[in-house]
Amino acid sequence: MNSTDSGLAGDGLAVDVIDIVDPSDPRVDDFRDLNSVDRRPDVPALPGGRVGKGLVIAEGVLVAQRMIASRFAPHAFFGVDRRMGELDADLRDPSLRGVPFYRASAEVMAEVIGFHLNRGVLAAARRPVERTVVDVIEHARTVAVLEGVNDHENIGSIFRNAAGLGVDAVVFGAGCADPLYRRCVRVSMGHALLVPFAKSQDWPGDLDVLRDSGFTTVALTPGEGSVPLAGAVSGGKVAFLVGAEGPGLAEHTMRRCDVRARIPMSRGTDSLNVATAAAVAFYERARV
Amino acid sequence: MNSTDSGLAGDGLAVDVIDIVDPSDPRVDDFRDLNSVDRRPDVPALPGGRVGKGLVIAEGVLVAQRMIASRFAPHAFFGVDRRMGELDADLRDPSLRGVPFYRASAEVMAEVIGFHLNRGVLAAARRPVERTVVDVIEHARTVAVLEGVNDHENIGSIFRNAAGLGVDAVVFGAGCADPLYRRCVRVSMGHALLVPFAKSQDWPGDLDVLRDSGFTTVALTPGEGSVPLAGAVSGGKVAFLVGAEGPGLAEHTMRRCDVRARIPMSRGTDSLNVATAAAVAFYERARV
């Protein structure tokens, strides 16, 4: 197979199409062993260098498209010819000039990444400089603030729900998992790359920053002293705080909030999943 | 290990504690090979007998407790001593008189079921006679109706959300997955065993049954002709229809509904996950 086989390569694409036939080819090392505990490329590099490369990995056509549209500029693609065809219009974007598209068979891809990837295409980006809380809330009217949410799937779902229901930014307080982990990006359908987010460097002190910027801070909690959500959401700027299922928000965090709000629940049932509870709060905010 | 080691057995328990030391013991066959494609016990028996036993399997202390409280009467338990201790009060229920509790080490359990079960205890029940649509909607005021939802995790989440947000019954239209599959029961946190449900035997004809019973049928769809959800939910009896992510509800199904309602979404985003969309609708119904 050479680069003319697709009928597309060279025909106006910005990317450079490079065929990979040897799974050990070092040019696709950024996509190697995606599930490996100690080598996976989407884990942040730590001092000592024993873990990942700190890359951001987009899986599938839709998420790759969203990565191209995001501030996470892909520096390489890896995929089968058919998916390259589905990305044809996107791969003409001038911002991708000279970026390699490593094209391979599904079998070679599977050997490199460590499993068969149904979605057929990957994009990799380096992590840009992180945004600050002040930066992401500047023009925001609705913000989601997470504390102790350490499940990648829940974080991904929260990004998806935030994007769909008009939330402008996400702030990560203490104890949250990495929002740029591959699974999180996938579950978010790429919205983790598009919805502005920042990791708090002063927690829970940043709640004062939110308040000083005019936000009403609403702690979602089924606990005592909470008011029904419908009565807690004002027309001004609102920040919704959610904690992990089980422990919920820390008491000292809730004490810094303006109001505690609950979703009315039936007796004898558990609280909702954290991403579902967040969606309900975002909906309450967006419904009127 | 014998039955006096727990310090509990014989001390007022209704169940019979039986120690299992040999993983090939046929008495625990109802818990064998839980992940096996062609033998797993929670798959309905089909003519020819090549698939499952049609059992319902509860995993973990909380779900086992809910099974005991449900119409799915467990006929056997299988677990480690510690989890038996956590179920102590529940295992004194007179309805469990003579039901075997097969007690084993975590290692023997793992060999029988095919993997290590963190939750440490299982309960098995035979499927009771299925309820009818007429039966489950009789005293209901809010009903969820599913069409084409074939993902066990989504169905489990819908049961959990239904229980938490005051939905009285779930009706399964065409193309839905089995709500009693093990994963569904687990994700529902056992509410699949408690929230009344029925499989429609006349789809979409049963929508007329709902309407004849006084329900307003509300199709959730982002499509044309839909009104915002907040304006579509009346104070009377309401049935919410949801379809699978992607295809959504069939057009001929929506045509039989009283109203099409949408959750207000941001431009350029996807629809919400089906269980999340259902939760938002249930919340809209419960919020006032």
mmCIF file with all atom_site columns, C-alpha atoms in Angstrom, chain B residues 22-146:
data_model
loop_
_atom_site.group_PDB
_atom_site.id
_atom_site.type_symbol
_atom_site.label_atom_id
_atom_site.label_alt_id
_atom_site.label_comp_id
_atom_site.label_asym_id
_atom_site.label_entity_id
_atom_site.label_seq_id
_atom_site.pdbx_PDB_ins_code
_atom_site.Cartn_x
_atom_site.Cartn_y
_atom_site.Cartn_z
_atom_site.occupancy
_atom_site.B_iso_or_equiv
_atom_site.pdbx_formal_charge
_atom_site.auth_seq_id
_atom_site.auth_comp_id
_atom_site.auth_asym_id
_atom_site.auth_atom_id
_atom_site.pdbx_PDB_model_num
ATOM 1   C CA . ASP B 1 22  ? -14.633 -27.849 46.116 1.00 0.00 ? 22  ASP B CA 1
ATOM 2   C CA . PRO B 1 23  ? -15.117 -25.427 43.199 1.00 0.00 ? 23  PRO B CA 1
ATOM 3   C CA . SER B 1 24  ? -16.653 -28.230 41.139 1.00 0.00 ? 24  SER B CA 1
ATOM 4   C CA . ASP B 1 25  ? -19.425 -28.787 43.700 1.00 0.00 ? 25  ASP B CA 1
ATOM 5   C CA . PRO B 1 26  ? -22.655 -28.966 41.647 1.00 0.00 ? 26  PRO B CA 1
ATOM 6   C CA . ARG B 1 27  ? -24.645 -27.246 44.392 1.00 0.00 ? 27  ARG B CA 1
ATOM 7   C CA . VAL B 1 28  ? -23.232 -23.884 43.249 1.00 0.00 ? 28  VAL B CA 1
ATOM 8   C CA . ASP B 1 29  ? -23.925 -24.479 39.565 1.00 0.00 ? 29  ASP B CA 1
ATOM 9   C CA . ASP B 1 30  ? -26.411 -21.602 39.520 1.00 0.00 ? 30  ASP B CA 1
ATOM 10  C CA . PHE B 1 31  ? -23.450 -19.266 40.076 1.00 0.00 ? 31  PHE B CA 1
ATOM 11  C CA . ARG B 1 32  ? -21.024 -20.943 37.688 1.00 0.00 ? 32  ARG B CA 1
ATOM 12  C CA . ASP B 1 33  ? -19.310 -19.223 34.752 1.00 0.00 ? 33  ASP B CA 1
ATOM 13  C CA . LEU B 1 34  ? -21.085 -15.900 35.209 1.00 0.00 ? 34  LEU B CA 1
ATOM 14  C CA . ASN B 1 35  ? -19.283 -14.368 32.259 1.00 0.00 ? 35  ASN B CA 1
ATOM 15  C CA . SER B 1 36  ? -19.510 -17.330 29.935 1.00 0.00 ? 36  SER B CA 1
ATOM 16  C CA . VAL B 1 37  ? -21.183 -16.397 26.675 1.00 0.00 ? 37  VAL B CA 1
ATOM 17  C CA . ASP B 1 38  ? -23.006 -19.677 26.200 1.00 0.00 ? 38  ASP B CA 1
ATOM 18  C CA . ARG B 1 39  ? -23.574 -20.877 29.763 1.00 0.00 ? 39  ARG B CA 1
ATOM 19  C CA . ARG B 1 40  ? -24.113 -17.776 31.910 1.00 0.00 ? 40  ARG B CA 1
ATOM 20  C CA . PRO B 1 41  ? -27.032 -18.418 34.213 1.00 0.00 ? 41  PRO B CA 1
ATOM 21  C CA . ASP B 1 42  ? -28.691 -15.005 33.869 1.00 0.00 ? 42  ASP B CA 1
ATOM 22  C CA . VAL B 1 43  ? -29.588 -15.430 30.220 1.00 0.00 ? 43  VAL B CA 1
ATOM 23  C CA . PRO B 1 44  ? -33.137 -16.586 29.510 1.00 0.00 ? 44  PRO B CA 1
ATOM 24  C CA . ALA B 1 45  ? -33.527 -20.203 28.547 1.00 0.00 ? 45  ALA B CA 1
ATOM 25  C CA . LEU B 1 46  ? -34.405 -20.596 24.893 1.00 0.00 ? 46  LEU B CA 1
ATOM 26  C CA . PRO B 1 47  ? -35.944 -23.528 23.037 1.00 0.00 ? 47  PRO B CA 1
ATOM 27  C CA . GLY B 1 48  ? -33.092 -25.931 22.429 1.00 0.00 ? 48  GLY B CA 1
ATOM 28  C CA . GLY B 1 49  ? -31.679 -25.171 25.854 1.00 0.00 ? 49  GLY B CA 1
ATOM 29  C CA . ARG B 1 50  ? -28.326 -23.959 24.621 1.00 0.00 ? 50  ARG B CA 1
ATOM 30  C CA . VAL B 1 51  ? -28.242 -20.727 26.587 1.00 0.00 ? 51  VAL B CA 1
ATOM 31  C CA . GLY B 1 52  ? -28.814 -19.702 30.174 1.00 0.00 ? 52  GLY B CA 1
ATOM 32  C CA . LYS B 1 53  ? -31.029 -20.824 32.985 1.00 0.00 ? 53  LYS B CA 1
ATOM 33  C CA . GLY B 1 54  ? -33.083 -17.651 33.100 1.00 0.00 ? 54  GLY B CA 1
ATOM 34  C CA . LEU B 1 55  ? -31.973 -16.828 36.612 1.00 0.00 ? 55  LEU B CA 1
ATOM 35  C CA . VAL B 1 56  ? -31.728 -13.385 38.136 1.00 0.00 ? 56  VAL B CA 1
ATOM 36  C CA . ILE B 1 57  ? -28.395 -12.748 39.844 1.00 0.00 ? 57  ILE B CA 1
ATOM 37  C CA . ALA B 1 58  ? -27.900 -10.092 42.527 1.00 0.00 ? 58  ALA B CA 1
ATOM 38  C CA . GLU B 1 59  ? -24.340 -8.977  43.296 1.00 0.00 ? 59  GLU B CA 1
ATOM 39  C CA . GLY B 1 60  ? -23.187 -7.427  46.527 1.00 0.00 ? 60  GLY B CA 1
ATOM 40  C CA . VAL B 1 61  ? -24.781 -6.770  49.880 1.00 0.00 ? 61  VAL B CA 1
ATOM 41  C CA . LEU B 1 62  ? -27.015 -3.846  48.849 1.00 0.00 ? 62  LEU B CA 1
ATOM 42  C CA . VAL B 1 63  ? -28.443 -5.544  45.755 1.00 0.00 ? 63  VAL B CA 1
ATOM 43  C CA . ALA B 1 64  ? -28.920 -8.816  47.632 1.00 0.00 ? 64  ALA B CA 1
ATOM 44  C CA . GLN B 1 65  ? -30.874 -6.921  50.290 1.00 0.00 ? 65  GLN B CA 1
ATOM 45  C CA . ARG B 1 66  ? -33.060 -5.382  47.617 1.00 0.00 ? 66  ARG B CA 1
ATOM 46  C CA . MET B 1 67  ? -33.623 -8.792  46.043 1.00 0.00 ? 67  MET B CA 1
ATOM 47  C CA . ILE B 1 68  ? -34.798 -10.127 49.408 1.00 0.00 ? 68  ILE B CA 1
ATOM 48  C CA . ALA B 1 69  ? -37.218 -7.200  49.627 1.00 0.00 ? 69  ALA B CA 1
ATOM 49  C CA . SER B 1 70  ? -38.451 -7.733  46.058 1.00 0.00 ? 70  SER B CA 1
ATOM 50  C CA . ARG B 1 71  ? -40.796 -10.176 44.359 1.00 0.00 ? 71  ARG B CA 1
ATOM 51  C CA . PHE B 1 72  ? -37.683 -12.019 43.108 1.00 0.00 ? 72  PHE B CA 1
ATOM 52  C CA . ALA B 1 73  ? -37.383 -14.521 45.950 1.00 0.00 ? 73  ALA B CA 1
ATOM 53  C CA . PRO B 1 74  ? -33.782 -15.762 46.197 1.00 0.00 ? 74  PRO B CA 1
ATOM 54  C CA . HIS B 1 75  ? -33.469 -19.547 46.211 1.00 0.00 ? 75  HIS B CA 1
ATOM 55  C CA . ALA B 1 76  ? -29.721 -19.564 46.985 1.00 0.00 ? 76  ALA B CA 1
ATOM 56  C CA . PHE B 1 77  ? -26.878 -17.340 48.169 1.00 0.00 ? 77  PHE B CA 1
ATOM 57  C CA . PHE B 1 78  ? -23.164 -17.742 47.501 1.00 0.00 ? 78  PHE B CA 1
ATOM 58  C CA . GLY B 1 79  ? -20.642 -15.628 49.343 1.00 0.00 ? 79  GLY B CA 1
ATOM 59  C CA . VAL B 1 80  ? -17.714 -15.195 51.659 1.00 0.00 ? 80  VAL B CA 1
ATOM 60  C CA . ASP B 1 81  ? -18.127 -15.239 55.418 1.00 0.00 ? 81  ASP B CA 1
ATOM 61  C CA . ARG B 1 82  ? -17.611 -11.502 55.818 1.00 0.00 ? 82  ARG B CA 1
ATOM 62  C CA . ARG B 1 83  ? -20.467 -10.610 53.464 1.00 0.00 ? 83  ARG B CA 1
ATOM 63  C CA . MET B 1 84  ? -22.682 -13.170 55.179 1.00 0.00 ? 84  MET B CA 1
ATOM 64  C CA . GLY B 1 85  ? -22.003 -11.233 58.361 1.00 0.00 ? 85  GLY B CA 1
ATOM 65  C CA . GLU B 1 86  ? -22.988 -7.968  56.688 1.00 0.00 ? 86  GLU B CA 1
ATOM 66  C CA . LEU B 1 87  ? -26.274 -9.593  55.640 1.00 0.00 ? 87  LEU B CA 1
ATOM 67  C CA . ASP B 1 88  ? -26.908 -10.980 59.112 1.00 0.00 ? 88  ASP B CA 1
ATOM 68  C CA . ALA B 1 89  ? -30.129 -9.097  59.812 1.00 0.00 ? 89  ALA B CA 1
ATOM 69  C CA . ASP B 1 90  ? -31.462 -9.808  56.320 1.00 0.00 ? 90  ASP B CA 1
ATOM 70  C CA . LEU B 1 91  ? -30.717 -13.527 56.507 1.00 0.00 ? 91  LEU B CA 1
ATOM 71  C CA . ARG B 1 92  ? -33.044 -13.812 59.518 1.00 0.00 ? 92  ARG B CA 1
ATOM 72  C CA . ASP B 1 93  ? -36.057 -13.007 57.336 1.00 0.00 ? 93  ASP B CA 1
ATOM 73  C CA . PRO B 1 94  ? -38.517 -15.890 57.766 1.00 0.00 ? 94  PRO B CA 1
ATOM 74  C CA . SER B 1 95  ? -39.141 -15.904 54.004 1.00 0.00 ? 95  SER B CA 1
ATOM 75  C CA . LEU B 1 96  ? -35.613 -17.299 53.632 1.00 0.00 ? 96  LEU B CA 1
ATOM 76  C CA . ARG B 1 97  ? -36.266 -20.346 55.853 1.00 0.00 ? 97  ARG B CA 1
ATOM 77  C CA . GLY B 1 98  ? -34.329 -23.263 54.429 1.00 0.00 ? 98  GLY B CA 1
ATOM 78  C CA . VAL B 1 99  ? -32.712 -21.300 51.594 1.00 0.00 ? 99  VAL B CA 1
ATOM 79  C CA . PRO B 1 100 ? -29.066 -22.372 51.276 1.00 0.00 ? 100 PRO B CA 1
ATOM 80  C CA . PHE B 1 101 ? -26.273 -19.871 51.863 1.00 0.00 ? 101 PHE B CA 1
ATOM 81  C CA . TYR B 1 102 ? -23.260 -21.438 50.186 1.00 0.00 ? 102 TYR B CA 1
ATOM 82  C CA . ARG B 1 103 ? -20.268 -20.084 52.019 1.00 0.00 ? 103 ARG B CA 1
ATOM 83  C CA . ALA B 1 104 ? -16.818 -20.240 50.443 1.00 0.00 ? 104 ALA B CA 1
ATOM 84  C CA . SER B 1 105 ? -13.432 -18.562 50.390 1.00 0.00 ? 105 SER B CA 1
ATOM 85  C CA . ALA B 1 106 ? -12.863 -15.775 47.880 1.00 0.00 ? 106 ALA B CA 1
ATOM 86  C CA . GLU B 1 107 ? -10.593 -18.153 45.968 1.00 0.00 ? 107 GLU B CA 1
ATOM 87  C CA . VAL B 1 108 ? -13.204 -20.897 45.636 1.00 0.00 ? 108 VAL B CA 1
ATOM 88  C CA . MET B 1 109 ? -15.810 -18.287 44.659 1.00 0.00 ? 109 MET B CA 1
ATOM 89  C CA . ALA B 1 110 ? -13.521 -16.926 41.947 1.00 0.00 ? 110 ALA B CA 1
ATOM 90  C CA . GLU B 1 111 ? -13.028 -20.417 40.521 1.00 0.00 ? 111 GLU B CA 1
ATOM 91  C CA . VAL B 1 112 ? -16.750 -21.077 40.397 1.00 0.00 ? 112 VAL B CA 1
ATOM 92  C CA . ILE B 1 113 ? -17.943 -17.798 38.932 1.00 0.00 ? 113 ILE B CA 1
ATOM 93  C CA . GLY B 1 114 ? -14.932 -17.236 36.694 1.00 0.00 ? 114 GLY B CA 1
ATOM 94  C CA . PHE B 1 115 ? -13.493 -14.020 38.108 1.00 0.00 ? 115 PHE B CA 1
ATOM 95  C CA . HIS B 1 116 ? -12.772 -12.368 41.435 1.00 0.00 ? 116 HIS B CA 1
ATOM 96  C CA . LEU B 1 117 ? -15.933 -10.723 42.731 1.00 0.00 ? 117 LEU B CA 1
ATOM 97  C CA . ASN B 1 118 ? -15.066 -7.745  44.920 1.00 0.00 ? 118 ASN B CA 1
ATOM 98  C CA . ARG B 1 119 ? -18.631 -7.532  46.154 1.00 0.00 ? 119 ARG B CA 1
ATOM 99  C CA . GLY B 1 120 ? -18.213 -10.949 47.762 1.00 0.00 ? 120 GLY B CA 1
ATOM 100 C CA . VAL B 1 121 ? -21.774 -12.225 47.677 1.00 0.00 ? 121 VAL B CA 1
ATOM 101 C CA . LEU B 1 122 ? -24.353 -13.312 45.125 1.00 0.00 ? 122 LEU B CA 1
ATOM 102 C CA . ALA B 1 123 ? -27.998 -14.256 45.335 1.00 0.00 ? 123 ALA B CA 1
ATOM 103 C CA . ALA B 1 124 ? -29.944 -16.152 42.685 1.00 0.00 ? 124 ALA B CA 1
ATOM 104 C CA . ALA B 1 125 ? -33.669 -16.114 41.987 1.00 0.00 ? 125 ALA B CA 1
ATOM 105 C CA . ARG B 1 126 ? -35.821 -17.766 39.379 1.00 0.00 ? 126 ARG B CA 1
ATOM 106 C CA . ARG B 1 127 ? -37.769 -15.445 37.113 1.00 0.00 ? 127 ARG B CA 1
ATOM 107 C CA . PRO B 1 128 ? -41.315 -15.054 38.321 1.00 0.00 ? 128 PRO B CA 1
ATOM 108 C CA . VAL B 1 129 ? -44.246 -14.734 35.938 1.00 0.00 ? 129 VAL B CA 1
ATOM 109 C CA . GLU B 1 130 ? -43.866 -11.518 33.972 1.00 0.00 ? 130 GLU B CA 1
ATOM 110 C CA . ARG B 1 131 ? -46.153 -8.626  34.711 1.00 0.00 ? 131 ARG B CA 1
ATOM 111 C CA . THR B 1 132 ? -48.391 -7.113  32.078 1.00 0.00 ? 132 THR B CA 1
ATOM 112 C CA . VAL B 1 133 ? -48.516 -3.506  30.966 1.00 0.00 ? 133 VAL B CA 1
ATOM 113 C CA . VAL B 1 134 ? -52.057 -3.162  32.299 1.00 0.00 ? 134 VAL B CA 1
ATOM 114 C CA . ASP B 1 135 ? -50.895 -4.477  35.668 1.00 0.00 ? 135 ASP B CA 1
ATOM 115 C CA . VAL B 1 136 ? -47.888 -2.190  36.161 1.00 0.00 ? 136 VAL B CA 1
ATOM 116 C CA . ILE B 1 137 ? -49.588 1.027   35.044 1.00 0.00 ? 137 ILE B CA 1
ATOM 117 C CA . GLU B 1 138 ? -52.744 0.489   37.090 1.00 0.00 ? 138 GLU B CA 1
ATOM 118 C CA . HIS B 1 139 ? -51.786 2.667   40.062 1.00 0.00 ? 139 HIS B CA 1
ATOM 119 C CA . ALA B 1 140 ? -48.952 4.553   38.365 1.00 0.00 ? 140 ALA B CA 1
ATOM 120 C CA . ARG B 1 141 ? -48.865 8.287   37.771 1.00 0.00 ? 141 ARG B CA 1
ATOM 121 C CA . THR B 1 142 ? -45.485 8.486   36.032 1.00 0.00 ? 142 THR B CA 1
ATOM 122 C CA . VAL B 1 143 ? -44.235 5.808   33.649 1.00 0.00 ? 143 VAL B CA 1
ATOM 123 C CA . ALA B 1 144 ? -41.072 5.460   31.577 1.00 0.00 ? 144 ALA B CA 1
ATOM 124 C CA . VAL B 1 145 ? -41.480 3.743   28.224 1.00 0.00 ? 145 VAL B CA 1
ATOM 125 C CA . LEU B 1 146 ? -38.400 2.499   26.374 1.00 0.00 ? 146 LEU B CA 1
#
